[in-house]
Coordinates of C-alpha atoms in Angstrom, one line a residue:
Chain X
M1 CA 100.7 -68.2 18.8
Q2 CA 101.2 -64.9 16.8
K3 CA 104.7 -63.6 17.2
Q4 CA 105.4 -59.9 17.6
P5 CA 106.3 -58.8 14.1
R6 CA 109.7 -57.2 13.9
F7 CA 108.7 -55.3 10.7
S8 CA 105.3 -54.1 9.6
G9 CA 103.8 -51.4 7.6
V10 CA 105.3 -49.6 4.6
I11 CA 108.8 -50.5 3.7
T12 CA 110.8 -49.0 0.8
P13 CA 113.4 -50.7 -1.3
V14 CA 115.4 -47.5 -1.4
L15 CA 116.6 -46.1 -4.7
T16 CA 120.4 -45.7 -4.9
P17 CA 121.6 -42.3 -6.3
F18 CA 124.9 -42.2 -8.1
G19 CA 127.4 -39.3 -8.4
E20 CA 129.1 -37.9 -11.4
D21 CA 131.9 -40.5 -11.1
G22 CA 129.4 -43.4 -11.2
G23 CA 129.9 -44.3 -7.5
P24 CA 127.0 -44.4 -5.1
D25 CA 126.2 -40.9 -3.8
A26 CA 126.0 -41.3 0.0
E27 CA 124.7 -37.7 0.6
R28 CA 121.7 -38.0 -1.7
F29 CA 121.1 -41.5 -0.4
V30 CA 121.0 -40.5 3.2
E31 CA 118.8 -37.5 2.4
H32 CA 116.3 -39.7 0.5
C33 CA 116.1 -42.2 3.4
H34 CA 115.3 -39.5 5.9
W35 CA 112.7 -38.1 3.6
L36 CA 111.1 -41.5 3.2
L37 CA 110.9 -42.0 6.9
D38 CA 109.3 -38.5 7.2
E39 CA 106.8 -39.5 4.5
G40 CA 105.6 -42.4 6.8
C41 CA 107.7 -45.4 5.9
T42 CA 108.0 -47.7 8.8
G43 CA 111.2 -49.4 7.5
L44 CA 113.8 -49.2 4.7
A45 CA 115.1 -52.1 2.6
P46 CA 118.2 -50.8 0.9
F47 CA 119.9 -52.9 -1.8
G48 CA 116.8 -54.5 -3.1
T49 CA 116.0 -54.9 -6.8
T50 CA 114.7 -51.4 -7.1
S51 CA 117.9 -50.2 -5.4
E52 CA 119.9 -51.6 -8.2
G53 CA 121.3 -53.5 -5.2
N54 CA 122.8 -56.2 -7.4
S55 CA 124.7 -53.6 -9.4
L56 CA 126.4 -52.5 -6.2
G57 CA 129.7 -53.9 -5.1
L58 CA 130.0 -55.6 -1.8
D59 CA 132.1 -52.7 -0.4
E60 CA 129.7 -50.1 -1.8
R61 CA 126.8 -51.8 0.0
M62 CA 128.5 -51.9 3.3
E63 CA 129.7 -48.3 3.1
L64 CA 126.2 -47.0 2.3
L65 CA 124.7 -49.0 5.1
E66 CA 127.2 -47.5 7.6
E67 CA 126.4 -44.0 6.3
L68 CA 122.7 -44.5 7.2
V69 CA 123.5 -45.7 10.7
D70 CA 126.1 -43.0 11.2
D71 CA 123.6 -40.4 10.1
G72 CA 121.2 -41.4 12.9
I73 CA 118.8 -43.7 11.1
D74 CA 117.6 -46.4 13.6
P75 CA 119.1 -49.7 12.4
A76 CA 116.1 -51.5 13.8
K77 CA 114.2 -50.0 10.8
L78 CA 116.7 -51.3 8.3
M79 CA 116.3 -54.6 6.3
P80 CA 119.1 -54.5 3.8
G81 CA 119.4 -56.9 0.9
T82 CA 122.3 -59.3 1.6
G83 CA 121.6 -62.3 -0.6
T84 CA 124.2 -63.1 -3.3
C85 CA 125.1 -66.0 -5.5
A86 CA 128.1 -66.9 -3.3
L87 CA 127.6 -68.1 0.2
A88 CA 130.9 -66.4 1.4
D89 CA 129.8 -63.0 0.2
A90 CA 126.2 -63.4 1.5
V91 CA 127.6 -64.3 4.9
M92 CA 129.9 -61.3 4.9
L93 CA 127.2 -58.8 4.0
T94 CA 124.7 -60.4 6.5
K95 CA 127.2 -60.4 9.4
H96 CA 128.0 -56.8 8.7
A97 CA 124.3 -55.9 8.8
V98 CA 123.7 -57.8 12.0
D99 CA 126.7 -56.2 13.6
L100 CA 125.3 -52.7 12.7
G101 CA 122.1 -53.7 14.5
C102 CA 119.8 -54.0 11.5
G103 CA 116.4 -55.3 12.4
G104 CA 116.5 -57.9 9.6
V105 CA 118.0 -58.8 6.2
L106 CA 116.2 -59.5 2.9
M107 CA 117.9 -62.4 1.3
L108 CA 117.7 -63.5 -2.3
P109 CA 118.4 -67.2 -3.0
P110 CA 121.6 -67.9 -4.9
F111 CA 120.3 -67.0 -8.4
Y112 CA 123.0 -67.8 -10.9
Y113 CA 122.4 -71.6 -11.2
K114 CA 118.9 -72.3 -12.4
A115 CA 116.4 -74.9 -11.2
P116 CA 118.3 -75.7 -8.0
S117 CA 116.9 -78.5 -5.9
E118 CA 115.0 -77.7 -2.7
E119 CA 117.7 -79.4 -0.7
G120 CA 120.4 -77.2 -2.4
L121 CA 118.5 -74.0 -1.5
Y122 CA 117.9 -75.3 2.0
R123 CA 121.6 -76.0 2.5
F124 CA 122.5 -72.5 1.3
F125 CA 120.4 -70.9 4.0
A126 CA 121.4 -73.4 6.7
E127 CA 125.0 -72.7 5.9
A128 CA 124.5 -69.0 5.7
I129 CA 122.8 -69.0 9.2
E130 CA 125.6 -71.1 10.6
G131 CA 128.2 -68.9 8.9
V132 CA 126.8 -65.7 10.4
G133 CA 126.4 -67.5 13.8
D134 CA 124.5 -64.7 15.6
G135 CA 121.3 -65.1 17.4
R136 CA 120.2 -61.6 16.5
L137 CA 119.9 -62.5 12.8
K138 CA 116.4 -62.2 11.4
I139 CA 116.1 -63.3 7.7
Y140 CA 113.3 -62.2 5.3
L141 CA 113.3 -64.5 2.3
Y142 CA 113.2 -62.5 -1.0
H143 CA 110.9 -64.3 -3.5
I144 CA 111.1 -62.6 -6.9
P145 CA 111.0 -65.2 -9.6
P146 CA 110.3 -62.8 -12.4
V147 CA 113.9 -61.4 -12.0
A148 CA 115.9 -63.9 -9.9
Q149 CA 114.3 -66.9 -11.7
V150 CA 115.1 -68.9 -8.6
G151 CA 112.4 -68.6 -5.9
F152 CA 111.1 -70.2 -2.7
P153 CA 108.6 -73.0 -3.2
L154 CA 106.0 -73.3 -0.4
A155 CA 107.5 -76.5 1.0
L156 CA 110.9 -75.0 1.2
I157 CA 109.6 -72.0 3.1
G158 CA 108.0 -74.4 5.6
R159 CA 111.1 -76.4 6.0
L160 CA 113.2 -73.3 6.7
I161 CA 110.7 -72.0 9.2
K162 CA 110.6 -75.3 11.0
A163 CA 114.4 -75.6 11.2
F164 CA 115.1 -72.0 12.1
P165 CA 112.0 -70.6 13.7
E166 CA 113.8 -67.7 15.4
T167 CA 115.7 -66.7 12.3
I168 CA 113.6 -67.3 9.2
V169 CA 110.8 -64.8 10.2
G170 CA 109.3 -63.4 7.0
L171 CA 109.2 -63.1 3.2
K172 CA 108.8 -60.5 0.5
D173 CA 106.6 -61.9 -2.2
S174 CA 107.4 -60.2 -5.5
S175 CA 105.9 -63.0 -7.6
G176 CA 103.1 -60.6 -8.6
D177 CA 100.9 -63.6 -8.0
W178 CA 98.3 -63.0 -5.2
S179 CA 97.4 -66.7 -5.0
N180 CA 101.0 -67.4 -4.0
T181 CA 101.0 -64.7 -1.3
A182 CA 97.6 -66.0 0.0
A183 CA 98.9 -69.6 0.1
I184 CA 102.0 -68.6 2.2
L185 CA 99.8 -66.5 4.6
K186 CA 97.4 -69.4 5.0
A187 CA 100.2 -72.1 5.5
Y188 CA 102.3 -70.2 7.9
P189 CA 100.4 -67.9 10.4
G190 CA 102.6 -65.5 12.2
F191 CA 105.2 -65.5 9.4
E192 CA 105.7 -61.9 8.3
V193 CA 104.7 -61.7 4.7
F194 CA 105.0 -58.6 2.6
P195 CA 103.6 -58.4 -0.9
G196 CA 106.0 -56.8 -3.2
S197 CA 103.5 -54.3 -4.5
E198 CA 101.0 -52.0 -2.8
V199 CA 98.4 -53.3 -5.3
F200 CA 98.0 -56.2 -2.9
L201 CA 98.3 -54.2 0.4
L202 CA 94.6 -54.3 1.5
D203 CA 94.0 -57.9 0.4
G204 CA 97.2 -58.7 2.2
L205 CA 96.4 -57.0 5.4
R206 CA 92.9 -58.7 5.4
A207 CA 94.6 -62.1 5.0
G208 CA 97.3 -61.4 7.7
A209 CA 100.1 -59.8 5.8
A210 CA 102.5 -57.5 7.7
G211 CA 102.4 -54.6 5.2
C212 CA 104.2 -54.2 1.8
I213 CA 107.7 -53.7 0.5
S214 CA 107.3 -51.9 -2.8
A215 CA 109.4 -50.0 -5.3
T216 CA 106.8 -47.2 -5.7
C217 CA 107.1 -46.4 -1.9
N218 CA 110.1 -44.3 -3.1
V219 CA 107.6 -41.8 -4.5
S220 CA 104.2 -42.6 -2.9
A221 CA 104.9 -43.7 0.7
A222 CA 102.5 -41.3 2.3
A223 CA 99.4 -42.5 0.3
I224 CA 100.4 -46.2 0.9
R225 CA 100.9 -45.5 4.6
N226 CA 97.4 -44.0 4.6
V227 CA 95.9 -47.3 3.4
Y228 CA 98.0 -49.2 6.0
D229 CA 96.7 -46.9 8.8
H230 CA 93.1 -47.1 7.8
W231 CA 92.7 -50.6 6.4
Q232 CA 89.9 -51.4 8.8
G233 CA 88.1 -48.1 8.2
P234 CA 85.1 -47.4 5.9
D235 CA 87.3 -45.8 3.2
A236 CA 89.8 -48.6 2.9
D237 CA 88.7 -49.9 -0.5
K238 CA 88.6 -46.4 -2.0
L239 CA 92.0 -45.5 -0.6
Q240 CA 93.4 -48.8 -2.0
A241 CA 91.9 -48.0 -5.4
G242 CA 93.8 -44.8 -5.4
I243 CA 97.2 -46.3 -4.7
T244 CA 96.5 -49.2 -7.1
A245 CA 95.8 -46.8 -9.9
L246 CA 98.9 -44.7 -9.3
R247 CA 101.1 -47.9 -9.1
K248 CA 99.7 -49.1 -12.4
A249 CA 100.4 -45.7 -14.0
I250 CA 104.0 -45.8 -12.8
Q251 CA 104.7 -49.3 -13.7
A252 CA 103.7 -48.6 -17.3
F253 CA 107.2 -47.0 -17.5
P254 CA 110.5 -48.7 -16.9
M255 CA 110.3 -48.7 -13.1
I256 CA 113.8 -47.8 -11.8
P257 CA 114.6 -45.1 -14.4
A258 CA 111.0 -43.7 -14.1
L259 CA 111.2 -43.4 -10.3
K260 CA 114.6 -41.7 -10.5
A261 CA 113.3 -39.3 -13.2
L262 CA 110.4 -38.3 -10.9
I263 CA 112.7 -37.6 -8.0
A264 CA 115.2 -35.7 -10.3
H265 CA 112.3 -33.6 -11.6
Y266 CA 110.8 -32.6 -8.2
R267 CA 114.1 -32.2 -6.5
H268 CA 115.3 -30.0 -9.4
D269 CA 118.4 -32.3 -9.4
P270 CA 119.0 -33.9 -12.8
G271 CA 121.9 -36.0 -11.4
W272 CA 119.3 -38.0 -9.4
A273 CA 118.2 -39.6 -12.7
K274 CA 121.5 -41.5 -13.1
V275 CA 121.3 -45.3 -13.2
R276 CA 124.0 -47.9 -13.4
P277 CA 124.4 -50.3 -16.3
P278 CA 122.7 -52.5 -17.4
F279 CA 120.0 -49.9 -16.9
T280 CA 119.8 -46.7 -18.9
E281 CA 118.2 -43.4 -18.0
L282 CA 114.9 -42.4 -19.6
P283 CA 115.4 -40.1 -22.6
A284 CA 114.4 -36.6 -21.7
A285 CA 111.1 -36.8 -23.6
D286 CA 110.1 -40.0 -21.8
A287 CA 111.1 -38.5 -18.4
D288 CA 108.8 -35.5 -19.2
K289 CA 106.1 -37.9 -20.1
V290 CA 106.3 -39.7 -16.8
V291 CA 106.0 -36.5 -14.9
R292 CA 103.1 -35.1 -17.0
T293 CA 101.2 -38.4 -17.1
L294 CA 101.2 -38.8 -13.4
A295 CA 100.5 -35.1 -12.7
D296 CA 97.6 -35.0 -15.2
A297 CA 95.9 -38.3 -14.4
H298 CA 96.7 -38.6 -10.7
N299 CA 97.4 -35.1 -9.5
F300 CA 100.8 -36.5 -8.5
R301 CA 103.7 -34.4 -7.3
L302 CA 106.5 -34.8 -4.8
D303 CA 107.1 -32.2 -2.0
F304 CA 110.6 -32.0 -0.7
A305 CA 110.1 -28.6 0.9
K306 CA 109.8 -30.0 4.4
A307 CA 113.0 -32.0 4.0
A308 CA 114.9 -28.8 3.2
Chain J
M1 CA 143.8 -59.5 -41.3
Q2 CA 143.8 -62.5 -39.0
K3 CA 145.1 -61.6 -35.5
Q4 CA 147.4 -63.9 -33.7
P5 CA 145.1 -65.7 -31.3
R6 CA 146.0 -65.3 -27.6
F7 CA 144.2 -68.5 -26.6
S8 CA 143.5 -71.5 -28.8
G9 CA 143.0 -75.2 -28.3
V10 CA 141.5 -77.0 -25.3
I11 CA 140.6 -74.9 -22.4
T12 CA 139.1 -76.2 -19.1
P13 CA 136.7 -74.4 -16.9
V14 CA 138.3 -75.9 -13.8
L15 CA 136.3 -77.6 -11.2
T16 CA 136.7 -76.1 -7.7
P17 CA 137.3 -78.7 -4.9
F18 CA 136.1 -77.8 -1.4
G19 CA 137.6 -78.8 1.9
E20 CA 135.9 -80.2 5.0
D21 CA 135.1 -76.7 6.3
G22 CA 133.3 -75.8 3.0
G23 CA 136.1 -73.5 1.9
P24 CA 137.9 -73.9 -1.5
D25 CA 140.7 -76.4 -1.2
A26 CA 143.7 -74.8 -2.8
E27 CA 145.9 -77.8 -2.6
R28 CA 143.5 -80.1 -4.6
F29 CA 142.7 -77.2 -6.9
V30 CA 146.4 -76.6 -7.9
E31 CA 147.0 -80.3 -8.2
H32 CA 144.0 -80.6 -10.6
C33 CA 145.2 -77.7 -12.7
H34 CA 148.7 -79.1 -13.1
W35 CA 147.1 -82.5 -14.1
L36 CA 144.9 -80.8 -16.7
L37 CA 147.9 -79.1 -18.3
D38 CA 149.7 -82.4 -18.3
E39 CA 146.7 -84.0 -20.1
G40 CA 147.1 -81.5 -22.9
C41 CA 144.9 -78.5 -21.9
T42 CA 146.3 -75.4 -23.6
G43 CA 144.6 -73.1 -21.1
L44 CA 142.6 -73.0 -17.9
A45 CA 139.4 -71.0 -17.3
P46 CA 138.9 -71.1 -13.5
F47 CA 135.7 -69.6 -12.0
G48 CA 133.4 -70.5 -14.9
T49 CA 130.0 -72.1 -14.6
T50 CA 131.4 -75.6 -14.1
S51 CA 133.8 -74.2 -11.5
E52 CA 130.9 -73.2 -9.3
G53 CA 132.5 -69.8 -9.9
N54 CA 129.4 -67.9 -9.0
S55 CA 129.3 -69.7 -5.7
L56 CA 132.7 -68.4 -4.8
G57 CA 133.2 -65.2 -2.9
L58 CA 135.3 -62.4 -4.4
D59 CA 138.1 -63.0 -1.9
E60 CA 138.0 -66.8 -2.5
R61 CA 138.4 -66.3 -6.3
M62 CA 141.4 -63.9 -5.9
E63 CA 143.1 -66.2 -3.4
L64 CA 142.7 -69.3 -5.6
L65 CA 144.1 -67.5 -8.6
E66 CA 147.1 -66.3 -6.7
E67 CA 147.7 -69.9 -5.6
L68 CA 147.9 -71.0 -9.2
V69 CA 150.4 -68.4 -10.2
D70 CA 152.4 -68.9 -7.0
D71 CA 152.6 -72.6 -7.8
G72 CA 154.2 -71.9 -11.1
I73 CA 151.3 -72.0 -13.6
D74 CA 152.0 -69.6 -16.4
P75 CA 149.4 -66.8 -16.0
A76 CA 149.4 -66.4 -19.8
K77 CA 147.4 -69.7 -19.9
L78 CA 144.8 -68.4 -17.4
M79 CA 141.4 -67.0 -18.4
P80 CA 139.6 -66.6 -15.1
G81 CA 135.9 -65.7 -14.9
T82 CA 135.5 -62.2 -13.6
G83 CA 132.1 -61.1 -14.7
T84 CA 129.7 -60.3 -11.9
C85 CA 126.3 -58.4 -11.6
A86 CA 128.0 -55.4 -10.1
L87 CA 130.4 -53.3 -12.1
A88 CA 132.6 -52.5 -9.0
D89 CA 133.2 -56.1 -8.2
A90 CA 133.8 -57.1 -11.9
V91 CA 136.4 -54.3 -12.1
M92 CA 138.1 -55.5 -9.0
L93 CA 138.3 -59.1 -10.1
T94 CA 139.4 -58.2 -13.6
K95 CA 142.1 -55.7 -12.4
H96 CA 143.4 -58.4 -10.1
A97 CA 143.6 -60.9 -12.9
V98 CA 145.4 -58.5 -15.2
D99 CA 147.8 -57.6 -12.5
L100 CA 148.7 -61.2 -12.1
G101 CA 149.5 -61.4 -15.8
C102 CA 146.5 -63.5 -16.9
G103 CA 146.3 -63.9 -20.6
G104 CA 142.6 -63.0 -20.6
V105 CA 139.4 -63.0 -18.6
L106 CA 136.1 -64.6 -19.4
M107 CA 133.3 -62.1 -18.5
L108 CA 129.7 -62.8 -17.9
P109 CA 127.3 -60.0 -18.6
P110 CA 125.5 -58.6 -15.5
F111 CA 122.9 -61.3 -15.1
Y112 CA 120.5 -60.3 -12.3
Y113 CA 118.3 -57.8 -14.2
K114 CA 116.7 -59.6 -17.1
A115 CA 116.2 -58.4 -20.6
P116 CA 118.6 -55.5 -20.4
S117 CA 119.0 -53.2 -23.4
E118 CA 121.9 -53.5 -25.8
E119 CA 122.9 -50.0 -24.8
G120 CA 122.9 -51.0 -21.1
L121 CA 125.1 -54.0 -21.7
Y122 CA 127.4 -52.0 -23.9
R123 CA 127.8 -49.4 -21.2
F124 CA 128.6 -52.1 -18.6
F125 CA 131.5 -53.4 -20.7
A126 CA 132.7 -49.9 -21.7
E127 CA 132.7 -48.8 -18.0
A128 CA 134.4 -52.0 -16.9
I129 CA 137.2 -51.5 -19.5
E130 CA 137.6 -47.9 -18.4
G131 CA 137.5 -48.9 -14.7
V132 CA 140.3 -51.5 -15.2
G133 CA 142.3 -49.0 -17.3
D134 CA 145.0 -51.4 -18.4
G135 CA 146.1 -51.9 -22.0
R136 CA 147.0 -55.6 -21.2
L137 CA 143.3 -56.4 -20.6
K138 CA 141.9 -59.1 -23.0
I139 CA 138.2 -59.8 -22.6
Y140 CA 136.5 -63.0 -23.7
L141 CA 132.7 -62.6 -23.6
Y142 CA 130.9 -65.4 -21.9
H143 CA 127.6 -66.2 -23.7
I144 CA 125.6 -68.7 -21.7
P145 CA 121.9 -67.8 -22.0
P146 CA 120.6 -71.2 -20.6
V147 CA 122.1 -70.2 -17.2
A148 CA 122.8 -66.5 -17.2
Q149 CA 119.6 -65.7 -19.1
V150 CA 121.3 -62.6 -20.3
G151 CA 123.5 -63.0 -23.3
F152 CA 125.3 -61.3 -26.1
P153 CA 123.3 -60.6 -29.3
L154 CA 125.3 -60.6 -32.5
A155 CA 124.9 -56.8 -33.0
L156 CA 126.2 -56.1 -29.5
I157 CA 129.3 -58.3 -30.1
G158 CA 130.0 -56.3 -33.2
R159 CA 129.6 -53.0 -31.5
L160 CA 132.0 -54.0 -28.7
I161 CA 134.6 -55.3 -31.1
K162 CA 134.4 -52.1 -33.1
A163 CA 134.7 -49.9 -30.0
F164 CA 137.4 -52.0 -28.3
P165 CA 139.3 -53.9 -31.0
E166 CA 142.3 -54.6 -28.8
T167 CA 140.4 -55.6 -25.7
I168 CA 137.2 -57.5 -26.8
V169 CA 139.1 -60.4 -28.4
G170 CA 136.9 -63.5 -28.2
L171 CA 133.8 -65.2 -26.9
K172 CA 132.8 -68.5 -25.4
D173 CA 129.5 -69.6 -26.9
S174 CA 127.7 -71.9 -24.4
S175 CA 124.3 -71.3 -26.1
G176 CA 124.4 -74.9 -27.3
D177 CA 123.2 -73.6 -30.6
W178 CA 125.6 -74.2 -33.4
S179 CA 123.9 -71.8 -35.7
N180 CA 124.7 -69.0 -33.3
T181 CA 128.4 -70.0 -33.1
A182 CA 128.5 -70.2 -36.9
A183 CA 126.9 -66.8 -37.2
I184 CA 129.5 -65.2 -34.9
L185 CA 132.4 -66.9 -36.8
K186 CA 131.0 -65.7 -40.1
A187 CA 130.4 -62.1 -38.9
Y188 CA 133.6 -61.5 -37.1
P189 CA 136.7 -63.2 -38.7
G190 CA 139.7 -63.2 -36.4
F191 CA 137.5 -63.0 -33.3
E192 CA 138.5 -65.9 -31.1
V193 CA 135.4 -68.0 -30.7
F194 CA 135.2 -71.1 -28.5
P195 CA 132.2 -73.3 -28.5
G196 CA 131.2 -74.3 -25.0
S197 CA 131.1 -78.0 -25.8
E198 CA 133.5 -80.3 -27.6
V199 CA 130.5 -81.6 -29.5
F200 CA 131.1 -78.6 -31.8
L201 CA 134.9 -78.7 -31.8
L202 CA 135.5 -80.1 -35.3
D203 CA 132.7 -78.1 -36.9
G204 CA 134.0 -75.1 -35.1
L205 CA 137.6 -75.5 -36.2
R206 CA 136.5 -76.0 -39.8
A207 CA 134.6 -72.7 -39.6
G208 CA 137.4 -70.8 -37.9
A209 CA 136.9 -71.4 -34.2
A210 CA 139.9 -71.2 -31.9
G211 CA 139.2 -74.4 -30.0
C212 CA 136.7 -75.2 -27.2
I213 CA 136.1 -74.3 -23.6
S214 CA 134.2 -77.2 -22.1
A215 CA 133.1 -78.6 -18.7
T216 CA 134.0 -82.1 -19.7
C217 CA 137.7 -81.2 -20.4
N218 CA 138.0 -81.7 -16.6
V219 CA 137.9 -85.5 -17.3
S220 CA 138.6 -85.9 -21.0
A221 CA 141.0 -83.3 -22.1
A222 CA 143.5 -85.7 -23.7
A223 CA 140.9 -87.1 -26.1
I224 CA 139.6 -83.6 -26.9
R225 CA 143.2 -82.4 -27.5
N226 CA 143.7 -85.3 -29.9
V227 CA 140.8 -84.0 -32.1
Y228 CA 142.3 -80.5 -31.9
D229 CA 145.7 -81.8 -33.0
H230 CA 144.4 -83.9 -35.9
W231 CA 141.4 -81.9 -37.1
Q232 CA 142.8 -81.7 -40.6
G233 CA 143.8 -85.4 -40.7
P234 CA 141.9 -88.4 -42.2
D235 CA 140.6 -89.6 -38.8
A236 CA 139.1 -86.3 -37.7
D237 CA 135.5 -87.3 -38.0
K238 CA 136.0 -90.6 -36.3
L239 CA 137.9 -88.9 -33.4
Q240 CA 135.2 -86.3 -33.1
A241 CA 132.5 -89.0 -32.9
G242 CA 134.3 -90.5 -30.0
I243 CA 134.5 -87.3 -27.9
T244 CA 130.9 -86.5 -28.9
A245 CA 129.6 -89.8 -27.6
L246 CA 131.5 -89.5 -24.3
R247 CA 130.2 -85.9 -23.8
K248 CA 126.7 -87.0 -24.4
A249 CA 127.1 -89.9 -21.9
I250 CA 128.4 -87.6 -19.2
Q251 CA 125.9 -84.8 -19.7
A252 CA 123.1 -87.3 -19.1
F253 CA 124.0 -86.9 -15.5
P254 CA 124.0 -83.6 -13.5
M255 CA 127.2 -82.2 -14.9
I256 CA 129.1 -80.7 -12.0
P257 CA 128.4 -83.4 -9.3
A258 CA 129.0 -86.1 -11.9
L259 CA 132.4 -84.7 -12.9
K260 CA 133.4 -84.4 -9.3
A261 CA 132.2 -87.9 -8.6
L262 CA 134.4 -89.2 -11.4
I263 CA 137.5 -87.5 -10.1
A264 CA 136.7 -88.6 -6.5
H265 CA 136.4 -92.2 -7.7
Y266 CA 139.6 -92.3 -9.7
R267 CA 141.6 -90.3 -7.2
H268 CA 140.3 -92.5 -4.4
D269 CA 139.5 -89.2 -2.7
P270 CA 135.9 -89.0 -1.6
G271 CA 136.3 -85.4 -0.5
W272 CA 136.7 -84.3 -4.1
A273 CA 133.0 -85.0 -4.6
K274 CA 131.9 -82.1 -2.4
V275 CA 129.9 -79.3 -4.0
R276 CA 128.6 -76.0 -2.7
P277 CA 124.9 -75.1 -2.3
P278 CA 122.8 -74.7 -4.3
F279 CA 124.3 -77.9 -5.8
T280 CA 124.2 -81.2 -4.0
E281 CA 126.5 -84.2 -4.3
L282 CA 125.2 -87.3 -6.3
P283 CA 123.9 -90.0 -4.0
A284 CA 126.4 -92.9 -3.8
A285 CA 124.4 -95.1 -6.1
D286 CA 124.2 -92.4 -8.8
A287 CA 127.9 -91.8 -8.4
D288 CA 128.6 -95.5 -9.0
K289 CA 126.3 -95.4 -12.0
V290 CA 128.3 -92.6 -13.6
V291 CA 131.5 -94.5 -13.1
R292 CA 130.1 -97.8 -14.4
T293 CA 128.2 -96.3 -17.3
L294 CA 131.2 -94.5 -18.7
A295 CA 133.6 -97.4 -18.0
D296 CA 131.3 -100.0 -19.7
A297 CA 130.1 -98.0 -22.7
H298 CA 133.2 -95.9 -23.3
N299 CA 136.1 -97.7 -21.7
F300 CA 136.5 -94.5 -19.7
R301 CA 138.9 -94.2 -16.8
L302 CA 141.1 -91.5 -15.3
D303 CA 144.8 -92.0 -14.7
F304 CA 146.3 -89.9 -12.0
A305 CA 149.4 -92.1 -11.7
K306 CA 151.7 -89.8 -13.7
A307 CA 150.6 -86.8 -11.6
A308 CA 151.7 -88.5 -8.4

């Protein structure tokens, strides 16, 4: 029996802008989120890897999330990152998100200690679910072994779904390995799987994926949404080829600084380019190169006029 | 000019006991810390890797640290782990430690994002020092690439020492690579370097190291202290061989669960064996094997009588 998906479509791990003082800039953040929804995003996943989420303090994350809800963004569309190395902190962030009405949370496994056992990871999630203690909780597992190093093996995913069928409802697969995504889709029908890159969007949808959650949605959500809306139409492969080519052009640069440089350029707002350590901003010449490369080869530009 | 070292000798990354409810057990923790000092530890480094420090919430760490100081442990002997992925959280923990009078802090680099640039790591520490804004702050860099993946290259260490000579005062080297420790000792005389294993204690002292900070100090501090006290004596190599053999016997088992199993056994307190996810306790048969192996081959036992 296919469950009604809670999230589907095009979900953005929202970039986090910073102010002059280094703190998160709530005003730019809320503005960007509204613009992303206007561009066609079906959901927002703040505090993911692209969001520099793990460079944000616990209080900073909670305050930013409250800003979004206070500013009228439907919490059902929000899937904030709440996984941390420490159970107590993960429970606190997750409970806070559930209390705000968030439609789901995207949880990293505890990622400091390497090569944990399946049993150890299972216990982390079992204890987190018990700690939150709220039937509204919907967890999306965040599988990103290239960064977190610790991931979710296929058997663990199955064990968690079986133990918590109403809570463990989906997964973002940022392994970059389509065969892994395909294996999860095949093993667990009805589980809401999102490839971590739009490169796999069409293949994913054809195999039962729910959509994609991708860094580059921060600057190309409309084109990605177009593939999502027309994936069964005659132009689907051609549309997919377009977003794949753009994605590959962008990821040739350091992803987070490059995305921020693009927004800074088209918003005429140099402050948008600011990143937190351990990242560094692109040097001006490299930022120019990102803008020019994408404009020349992909006719890429961002239009913020309608958001004004 | 050789600076007066702030820490030297035998420093324990203190194990964190947990209670029935899964929370840190302050009573067992304080008791263990007093016992370690009685055994000859010259300092304590709570919330390190061995402490399951990254499995502790921010509030849990601060509360445990306050318990130690409230219970009469000299804060000058404390070097708590305060490095986290997020600058804001690292600043909060570090400021709290400095305000309590801690002699130093042991700081991991931000470890979520992999392969950060030297400049990015430099900025993290520069901004952390500025954020704490307290001349009493003494930072020991925590280099543990096998776990954190992100470490401190030699050039970065030099750059940090040069920029913050009064603040960046030492390093724990848990690379397990003696040639790295030797290179740091050679490059930066007067920098307080602690190998992360007593296996390198004698070699370290002969090359100018300040002592060691080692997981196994939780159960063998007295023997390690004996090497430290007699490293220039005629029996130094023989004493070193003894602690090396014991260390190698212990690290043949999963380190954290094995150390806790040993303490649980000799304290007749099964609850001591509890670990937090993603770790799991040793099965009973394996716990027995640790105890028997060490007792048979190394005449190892723990004496808690004098602590009673």
